[in-house]
């Protein structure tokens, strides 16, 4: 049963979506001086420290070494390592606003993957229509010019869509780990991501040779704390207090924040293809999450 949304819950949901959505802006700023692997590693490490500290202060603990870390590692790879790196590489080639729009395809991918893993999930006509609508929106948002050749725009968009696919897979996988606290899962996945990404950063980017300006460096800290650690904790609070279905509404508000900040702060322009694609993606997400529904015509009974 879907819980009713009160005004305070709506407030927390919009704040959480804004924090998530603004990550694309700060990632774009950070990439001016910080390469993608180092950006992803710094984001994971700082966010892990913050969430693990919160976990311990609230009386929780990370699991001891054992079998639980096998699924935790898979979760970390799917929801942190791959998305953080793919988003960072994507932002090298596309606007932050387009990145936020394409990342809103998470519900579209989720509805395709969920029936393969969860018995209770089924492909309904509304969800199938939502998937087709969402992918049509992706094509429109990327634009016909990018699709005509393998340009940098298509490369950046592909990276962002890969991030959405990976994150969708990870969140579905997390639903199979029902016996573990959500906050423990969040802390564990970030811990795993930091352990994986820091060595890669050291090998690939040699970060000790970098001299980032204060702006990009501050943006990295904001991405880790303001756009990762805090909204992750708020999201789990929403799941507990508003329910999973209502929390899925984050997918609608995240790209709005990304688009507005990209236009207002970065001076990005939105062509009509992007705006139309945005509308298709949001409509598709609404159909697959059940927020919008296809109504069947009632068949009159014969007397």
mmCIF file of C-alpha atoms in Angstrom:
data_model
loop_
_atom_site.group_PDB
_atom_site.id
_atom_site.type_symbol
_atom_site.label_atom_id
_atom_site.label_comp_id
_atom_site.label_asym_id
_atom_site.label_seq_id
_atom_site.Cartn_x
_atom_site.Cartn_y
_atom_site.Cartn_z
ATOM 1 C CA UNK A 1 0.000 0.000 0.000
ATOM 2 C CA UNK A 2 1.378 3.414 -0.985
ATOM 3 C CA UNK A 3 1.689 5.829 1.936
ATOM 4 C CA UNK A 4 0.314 9.350 1.689
ATOM 5 C CA UNK A 5 2.826 12.151 1.262
ATOM 6 C CA UNK A 6 2.716 14.928 3.853
ATOM 7 C CA UNK A 7 4.152 18.412 3.310
ATOM 8 C CA UNK A 8 7.334 17.673 5.336
ATOM 9 C CA UNK A 9 7.906 14.465 3.335
ATOM 10 C CA UNK A 10 7.507 16.386 0.085
ATOM 11 C CA UNK A 11 10.023 18.916 1.380
ATOM 12 C CA UNK A 12 12.615 16.241 2.186
ATOM 13 C CA UNK A 13 12.010 14.531 -1.170
ATOM 14 C CA UNK A 14 12.542 17.749 -3.152
ATOM 15 C CA UNK A 15 15.668 18.633 -1.157
ATOM 16 C CA UNK A 16 17.061 15.114 -1.721
ATOM 17 C CA UNK A 17 16.343 15.264 -5.463
ATOM 18 C CA UNK A 18 17.940 18.715 -5.701
ATOM 19 C CA UNK A 19 21.097 17.471 -3.962
ATOM 20 C CA UNK A 20 21.314 14.432 -6.253
ATOM 21 C CA UNK A 21 20.527 16.477 -9.363
ATOM 22 C CA UNK A 22 23.081 19.192 -8.663
ATOM 23 C CA UNK A 23 25.897 16.613 -8.679
ATOM 24 C CA UNK A 24 26.226 16.956 -12.470
ATOM 25 C CA UNK A 25 26.988 20.667 -12.124
ATOM 26 C CA UNK A 26 29.741 20.173 -9.529
ATOM 27 C CA UNK A 27 31.203 17.200 -11.424
ATOM 28 C CA UNK A 28 31.422 19.404 -14.515
ATOM 29 C CA UNK A 29 33.274 22.086 -12.533
ATOM 30 C CA UNK A 30 35.621 19.559 -10.902
ATOM 31 C CA UNK A 31 36.614 18.033 -14.242
ATOM 32 C CA UNK A 32 38.312 21.305 -15.220
ATOM 33 C CA UNK A 33 41.340 20.254 -13.136
ATOM 34 C CA UNK A 34 40.609 16.752 -11.810
ATOM 35 C CA UNK A 35 40.576 13.690 -14.135
ATOM 36 C CA UNK A 36 37.638 11.248 -13.990
ATOM 37 C CA UNK A 37 39.200 8.370 -12.018
ATOM 38 C CA UNK A 38 40.566 10.704 -9.337
ATOM 39 C CA UNK A 39 37.247 12.531 -9.171
ATOM 40 C CA UNK A 40 35.377 9.237 -8.734
ATOM 41 C CA UNK A 41 37.883 8.013 -6.127
ATOM 42 C CA UNK A 42 37.742 11.240 -4.136
ATOM 43 C CA UNK A 43 33.955 11.251 -4.271
ATOM 44 C CA UNK A 44 33.730 7.662 -3.018
ATOM 45 C CA UNK A 45 36.372 8.068 -0.303
ATOM 46 C CA UNK A 46 34.999 11.280 1.223
ATOM 47 C CA UNK A 47 31.397 10.039 1.031
ATOM 48 C CA UNK A 48 32.419 6.709 2.617
ATOM 49 C CA UNK A 49 34.081 8.473 5.543
ATOM 50 C CA UNK A 50 30.970 10.602 6.137
ATOM 51 C CA UNK A 51 28.444 7.740 5.901
ATOM 52 C CA UNK A 52 30.547 5.300 7.966
ATOM 53 C CA UNK A 53 30.980 7.982 10.643
ATOM 54 C CA UNK A 54 27.209 8.490 10.713
ATOM 55 C CA UNK A 55 26.710 4.726 10.905
ATOM 56 C CA UNK A 56 28.993 4.371 13.944
ATOM 57 C CA UNK A 57 27.600 7.462 15.694
ATOM 58 C CA UNK A 58 24.088 6.039 15.292
ATOM 59 C CA UNK A 59 25.142 2.761 16.928
ATOM 60 C CA UNK A 60 25.659 0.697 13.786
ATOM 61 C CA UNK A 61 28.715 -1.159 12.580
ATOM 62 C CA UNK A 62 30.144 -2.387 9.298
ATOM 63 C CA UNK A 63 29.938 -6.181 8.942
ATOM 64 C CA UNK A 64 32.948 -8.239 9.939
ATOM 65 C CA UNK A 65 34.951 -9.878 7.117
ATOM 66 C CA UNK A 66 32.900 -12.755 5.720
ATOM 67 C CA UNK A 67 30.411 -13.827 3.083
ATOM 68 C CA UNK A 68 28.320 -10.655 3.461
ATOM 69 C CA UNK A 69 31.082 -8.700 1.728
ATOM 70 C CA UNK A 70 30.608 -10.652 -1.517
ATOM 71 C CA UNK A 71 27.181 -9.122 -2.298
ATOM 72 C CA UNK A 72 28.368 -5.833 -0.764
ATOM 73 C CA UNK A 73 31.216 -5.777 -3.287
ATOM 74 C CA UNK A 74 28.806 -6.421 -6.174
ATOM 75 C CA UNK A 75 26.589 -3.626 -4.868
ATOM 76 C CA UNK A 76 29.537 -1.247 -4.617
ATOM 77 C CA UNK A 77 30.629 -1.978 -8.175
ATOM 78 C CA UNK A 78 27.121 -1.475 -9.591
ATOM 79 C CA UNK A 79 25.956 1.563 -7.603
ATOM 80 C CA UNK A 80 29.203 3.456 -7.041
ATOM 81 C CA UNK A 81 32.306 2.361 -8.980
ATOM 82 C CA UNK A 82 30.785 2.098 -12.466
ATOM 83 C CA UNK A 83 28.316 5.022 -12.181
ATOM 84 C CA UNK A 84 30.830 7.454 -10.653
ATOM 85 C CA UNK A 85 33.425 6.760 -13.342
ATOM 86 C CA UNK A 86 30.911 6.665 -16.221
ATOM 87 C CA UNK A 87 29.234 9.926 -15.162
ATOM 88 C CA UNK A 88 32.603 11.664 -14.827
ATOM 89 C CA UNK A 89 33.691 10.525 -18.296
ATOM 90 C CA UNK A 90 30.284 11.462 -19.686
ATOM 91 C CA UNK A 91 30.513 14.994 -18.304
ATOM 92 C CA UNK A 92 33.711 15.526 -20.271
ATOM 93 C CA UNK A 93 31.633 15.482 -23.477
ATOM 94 C CA UNK A 94 28.076 16.615 -22.662
ATOM 95 C CA UNK A 95 26.366 19.415 -20.726
ATOM 96 C CA UNK A 96 25.503 18.857 -17.078
ATOM 97 C CA UNK A 97 21.808 19.406 -17.870
ATOM 98 C CA UNK A 98 21.793 16.625 -20.480
ATOM 99 C CA UNK A 99 23.611 14.340 -18.035
ATOM 100 C CA UNK A 100 20.834 14.813 -15.482
ATOM 101 C CA UNK A 101 18.163 14.161 -18.102
ATOM 102 C CA UNK A 102 19.764 10.926 -19.322
ATOM 103 C CA UNK A 103 20.365 9.693 -15.765
ATOM 104 C CA UNK A 104 16.584 9.916 -15.232
ATOM 105 C CA UNK A 105 16.285 6.725 -17.309
ATOM 106 C CA UNK A 106 16.993 4.695 -14.143
ATOM 107 C CA UNK A 107 13.300 3.693 -13.692
ATOM 108 C CA UNK A 108 13.109 2.739 -17.375
ATOM 109 C CA UNK A 109 16.034 0.322 -17.015
ATOM 110 C CA UNK A 110 14.743 -0.927 -13.677
ATOM 111 C CA UNK A 111 11.458 -2.138 -15.139
ATOM 112 C CA UNK A 112 13.337 -4.173 -17.762
ATOM 113 C CA UNK A 113 15.747 -5.776 -15.289
ATOM 114 C CA UNK A 114 13.477 -6.325 -12.275
ATOM 115 C CA UNK A 115 11.358 -9.181 -13.755
ATOM 116 C CA UNK A 116 14.568 -11.137 -14.375
ATOM 117 C CA UNK A 117 15.460 -11.010 -10.662
ATOM 118 C CA UNK A 118 12.287 -10.415 -8.660
ATOM 119 C CA UNK A 119 9.259 -12.690 -9.057
ATOM 120 C CA UNK A 120 6.837 -10.013 -7.884
ATOM 121 C CA UNK A 121 7.829 -7.637 -10.691
ATOM 122 C CA UNK A 122 5.962 -7.976 -13.980
ATOM 123 C CA UNK A 123 5.952 -6.200 -17.333
ATOM 124 C CA UNK A 124 2.535 -4.566 -17.617
ATOM 125 C CA UNK A 125 1.248 -2.648 -20.675
ATOM 126 C CA UNK A 126 1.877 0.649 -18.849
ATOM 127 C CA UNK A 127 5.452 -0.328 -18.077
ATOM 128 C CA UNK A 128 6.181 -1.520 -21.609
ATOM 129 C CA UNK A 129 4.782 1.753 -22.962
ATOM 130 C CA UNK A 130 6.906 3.612 -20.425
ATOM 131 C CA UNK A 131 10.061 1.829 -21.548
ATOM 132 C CA UNK A 132 9.416 2.661 -25.206
ATOM 133 C CA UNK A 133 8.547 6.260 -24.326
ATOM 134 C CA UNK A 134 11.656 6.637 -22.178
ATOM 135 C CA UNK A 135 14.000 5.333 -24.859
ATOM 136 C CA UNK A 136 12.366 7.585 -27.451
ATOM 137 C CA UNK A 137 13.115 10.454 -25.080
ATOM 138 C CA UNK A 138 16.757 9.402 -24.857
ATOM 139 C CA UNK A 139 17.091 9.509 -28.646
ATOM 140 C CA UNK A 140 15.460 12.936 -28.801
ATOM 141 C CA UNK A 141 17.518 14.337 -25.908
ATOM 142 C CA UNK A 142 20.824 13.178 -27.401
ATOM 143 C CA UNK A 143 19.759 14.666 -30.714
ATOM 144 C CA UNK A 144 19.758 13.415 -34.316
ATOM 145 C CA UNK A 145 23.091 15.115 -35.078
ATOM 146 C CA UNK A 146 24.898 13.072 -32.412
ATOM 147 C CA UNK A 147 23.267 9.857 -33.579
ATOM 148 C CA UNK A 148 24.425 10.397 -37.142
ATOM 149 C CA UNK A 149 28.030 9.600 -36.212
ATOM 150 C CA UNK A 150 30.223 8.398 -33.372
ATOM 151 C CA UNK A 151 30.984 11.875 -32.042
ATOM 152 C CA UNK A 152 31.992 12.977 -28.570
ATOM 153 C CA UNK A 153 28.384 13.905 -27.727
ATOM 154 C CA UNK A 154 27.282 10.323 -28.328
ATOM 155 C CA UNK A 155 30.241 9.013 -26.304
ATOM 156 C CA UNK A 156 29.342 11.205 -23.335
ATOM 157 C CA UNK A 157 25.662 10.316 -23.548
ATOM 158 C CA UNK A 158 26.526 6.627 -23.769
ATOM 159 C CA UNK A 159 28.621 6.862 -20.608
ATOM 160 C CA UNK A 160 25.783 8.529 -18.705
ATOM 161 C CA UNK A 161 23.240 5.951 -19.894
ATOM 162 C CA UNK A 162 25.652 3.184 -18.852
ATOM 163 C CA UNK A 163 25.785 4.799 -15.400
ATOM 164 C CA UNK A 164 21.972 4.779 -15.203
ATOM 165 C CA UNK A 165 21.843 1.119 -16.291
ATOM 166 C CA UNK A 166 24.468 0.138 -13.708
ATOM 167 C CA UNK A 167 22.735 2.049 -10.917
ATOM 168 C CA UNK A 168 19.356 0.536 -11.810
ATOM 169 C CA UNK A 169 20.888 -2.959 -11.702
ATOM 170 C CA UNK A 170 22.465 -2.210 -8.338
ATOM 171 C CA UNK A 171 19.290 -0.942 -6.709
ATOM 172 C CA UNK A 172 17.414 -4.052 -7.845
ATOM 173 C CA UNK A 173 20.229 -6.252 -6.546
ATOM 174 C CA UNK A 174 20.009 -4.406 -3.211
ATOM 175 C CA UNK A 175 16.371 -5.486 -2.912
ATOM 176 C CA UNK A 176 17.565 -9.098 -2.736
ATOM 177 C CA UNK A 177 19.602 -8.238 0.380
ATOM 178 C CA UNK A 178 16.581 -7.629 2.583
ATOM 179 C CA UNK A 179 18.228 -8.795 5.803
ATOM 180 C CA UNK A 180 20.866 -6.038 5.813
ATOM 181 C CA UNK A 181 20.254 -2.508 7.095
ATOM 182 C CA UNK A 182 20.010 0.048 4.262
ATOM 183 C CA UNK A 183 22.504 2.357 5.992
ATOM 184 C CA UNK A 184 24.957 -0.529 6.353
ATOM 185 C CA UNK A 185 24.537 -1.230 2.636
ATOM 186 C CA UNK A 186 25.181 2.427 1.809
ATOM 187 C CA UNK A 187 28.304 2.554 3.962
ATOM 188 C CA UNK A 188 29.531 -0.790 2.643
ATOM 189 C CA UNK A 189 29.077 0.053 -1.023
ATOM 190 C CA UNK A 190 30.932 3.352 -0.634
ATOM 191 C CA UNK A 191 33.722 1.623 1.312
ATOM 192 C CA UNK A 192 34.103 -0.937 -1.491
ATOM 193 C CA UNK A 193 34.063 1.824 -4.113
ATOM 194 C CA UNK A 194 36.834 3.708 -2.330
ATOM 195 C CA UNK A 195 38.970 0.543 -2.055
ATOM 196 C CA UNK A 196 38.582 -0.101 -5.800
ATOM 197 C CA UNK A 197 38.872 3.437 -7.148
ATOM 198 C CA UNK A 198 41.781 4.798 -5.097
ATOM 199 C CA UNK A 199 44.369 2.319 -6.497
ATOM 200 C CA UNK A 200 43.028 2.874 -10.034
ATOM 201 C CA UNK A 201 43.353 6.627 -9.577
ATOM 202 C CA UNK A 202 46.919 6.264 -8.298
ATOM 203 C CA UNK A 203 47.902 4.112 -11.290
ATOM 204 C CA UNK A 204 46.097 6.002 -14.058
ATOM 205 C CA UNK A 205 45.978 9.659 -13.005
ATOM 206 C CA UNK A 206 49.015 9.986 -10.672
ATOM 207 C CA UNK A 207 47.008 12.499 -8.594
ATOM 208 C CA UNK A 208 50.086 13.705 -6.664
ATOM 209 C CA UNK A 209 51.131 15.519 -9.846
ATOM 210 C CA UNK A 210 47.851 17.450 -10.078
ATOM 211 C CA UNK A 211 47.444 21.063 -8.955
ATOM 212 C CA UNK A 212 43.682 21.670 -8.950
ATOM 213 C CA UNK A 213 42.417 25.206 -8.427
ATOM 214 C CA UNK A 214 40.311 25.917 -5.314
ATOM 215 C CA UNK A 215 37.063 25.906 -7.340
ATOM 216 C CA UNK A 216 37.327 22.369 -8.783
ATOM 217 C CA UNK A 217 38.711 21.065 -5.478
ATOM 218 C CA UNK A 218 35.806 22.565 -3.529
ATOM 219 C CA UNK A 219 33.399 21.120 -6.098
ATOM 220 C CA UNK A 220 34.850 17.648 -5.490
ATOM 221 C CA UNK A 221 34.182 17.997 -1.753
ATOM 222 C CA UNK A 222 30.632 19.177 -2.500
ATOM 223 C CA UNK A 223 30.029 16.227 -4.846
ATOM 224 C CA UNK A 224 31.168 13.794 -2.137
ATOM 225 C CA UNK A 225 29.325 15.285 0.827
ATOM 226 C CA UNK A 226 26.471 17.412 -0.509
ATOM 227 C CA UNK A 227 25.607 15.302 -3.571
ATOM 228 C CA UNK A 228 26.434 11.797 -2.324
ATOM 229 C CA UNK A 229 26.649 11.227 1.454
ATOM 230 C CA UNK A 230 23.812 13.495 2.607
ATOM 231 C CA UNK A 231 21.226 12.601 -0.095
ATOM 232 C CA UNK A 232 21.984 8.866 0.310
ATOM 233 C CA UNK A 233 21.125 9.108 4.005
ATOM 234 C CA UNK A 234 18.042 11.217 3.232
ATOM 235 C CA UNK A 235 16.928 8.701 0.610
ATOM 236 C CA UNK A 236 17.032 5.825 3.101
ATOM 237 C CA UNK A 237 15.119 8.003 5.580
ATOM 238 C CA UNK A 238 12.486 8.572 2.884
ATOM 239 C CA UNK A 239 12.227 4.848 2.121
ATOM 240 C CA UNK A 240 11.542 4.199 5.791
ATOM 241 C CA UNK A 241 9.096 7.084 6.326
ATOM 242 C CA UNK A 242 7.456 7.578 2.918
ATOM 243 C CA UNK A 243 7.788 4.135 1.368
ATOM 244 C CA UNK A 244 9.742 2.890 -1.639
ATOM 245 C CA UNK A 245 7.071 3.860 -4.195
ATOM 246 C CA UNK A 246 6.963 7.488 -3.086
ATOM 247 C CA UNK A 247 10.752 7.633 -2.891
ATOM 248 C CA UNK A 248 10.926 6.585 -6.551
ATOM 249 C CA UNK A 249 9.486 10.033 -7.350
ATOM 250 C CA UNK A 250 13.067 11.281 -6.949
ATOM 251 C CA UNK A 251 13.539 10.286 -10.589
ATOM 252 C CA UNK A 252 11.176 13.098 -11.631
ATOM 253 C CA UNK A 253 12.788 15.905 -9.651
ATOM 254 C CA UNK A 254 16.491 15.049 -10.076
ATOM 255 C CA UNK A 255 16.722 16.058 -13.763
ATOM 256 C CA UNK A 256 14.723 19.232 -13.102
ATOM 257 C CA UNK A 257 17.401 20.387 -10.653
ATOM 258 C CA UNK A 258 20.157 19.381 -13.063
ATOM 259 C CA UNK A 259 18.596 21.239 -15.986
ATOM 260 C CA UNK A 260 17.851 24.421 -14.021
ATOM 261 C CA UNK A 261 21.355 24.605 -12.541
ATOM 262 C CA UNK A 262 22.987 23.844 -15.887
ATOM 263 C CA UNK A 263 21.072 26.657 -17.574
ATOM 264 C CA UNK A 264 21.328 29.224 -14.751
ATOM 265 C CA UNK A 265 24.892 28.578 -13.549
ATOM 266 C CA UNK A 266 26.724 27.119 -16.561
ATOM 267 C CA UNK A 267 24.807 29.063 -19.213
ATOM 268 C CA UNK A 268 23.874 25.858 -21.064
ATOM 269 C CA UNK A 269 21.218 26.117 -23.748
ATOM 270 C CA UNK A 270 18.443 23.632 -24.301
ATOM 271 C CA UNK A 271 17.341 22.889 -27.830
ATOM 272 C CA UNK A 272 13.775 21.826 -28.497
ATOM 273 C CA UNK A 273 14.946 18.234 -29.082
ATOM 274 C CA UNK A 274 16.349 18.168 -25.528
ATOM 275 C CA UNK A 275 13.197 19.659 -24.016
ATOM 276 C CA UNK A 276 10.975 17.221 -25.913
ATOM 277 C CA UNK A 277 13.211 14.310 -24.950
ATOM 278 C CA UNK A 278 13.078 15.450 -21.320
ATOM 279 C CA UNK A 279 9.289 15.279 -21.462
ATOM 280 C CA UNK A 280 9.352 11.787 -22.982
ATOM 281 C CA UNK A 281 11.792 10.479 -20.358
ATOM 282 C CA UNK A 282 9.750 11.897 -17.471
ATOM 283 C CA UNK A 283 6.546 10.457 -18.982
ATOM 284 C CA UNK A 284 8.230 7.084 -19.431
ATOM 285 C CA UNK A 285 9.480 7.122 -15.839
ATOM 286 C CA UNK A 286 5.956 7.965 -14.681
ATOM 287 C CA UNK A 287 4.483 5.009 -16.545
ATOM 288 C CA UNK A 288 7.022 2.481 -15.286
ATOM 289 C CA UNK A 289 6.791 3.646 -11.650
ATOM 290 C CA UNK A 290 2.996 3.657 -11.713
ATOM 291 C CA UNK A 291 2.673 7.408 -11.168
ATOM 292 C CA UNK A 292 0.986 7.646 -14.569
ATOM 293 C CA UNK A 293 -1.245 4.796 -15.743
ATOM 294 C CA UNK A 294 -2.808 3.707 -19.006
ATOM 295 C CA UNK A 295 -6.545 3.440 -18.539
ATOM 296 C CA UNK A 296 -8.356 0.663 -20.308
ATOM 297 C CA UNK A 297 -11.686 1.406 -21.878
ATOM 298 C CA UNK A 298 -14.511 -0.327 -20.147
ATOM 299 C CA UNK A 299 -16.186 -2.887 -22.405
ATOM 300 C CA UNK A 300 -19.975 -2.504 -22.214
ATOM 301 C CA UNK A 301 -21.759 -5.612 -21.130
ATOM 302 C CA UNK A 302 -24.383 -7.103 -23.378
ATOM 303 C CA UNK A 303 -27.788 -7.325 -21.886
#
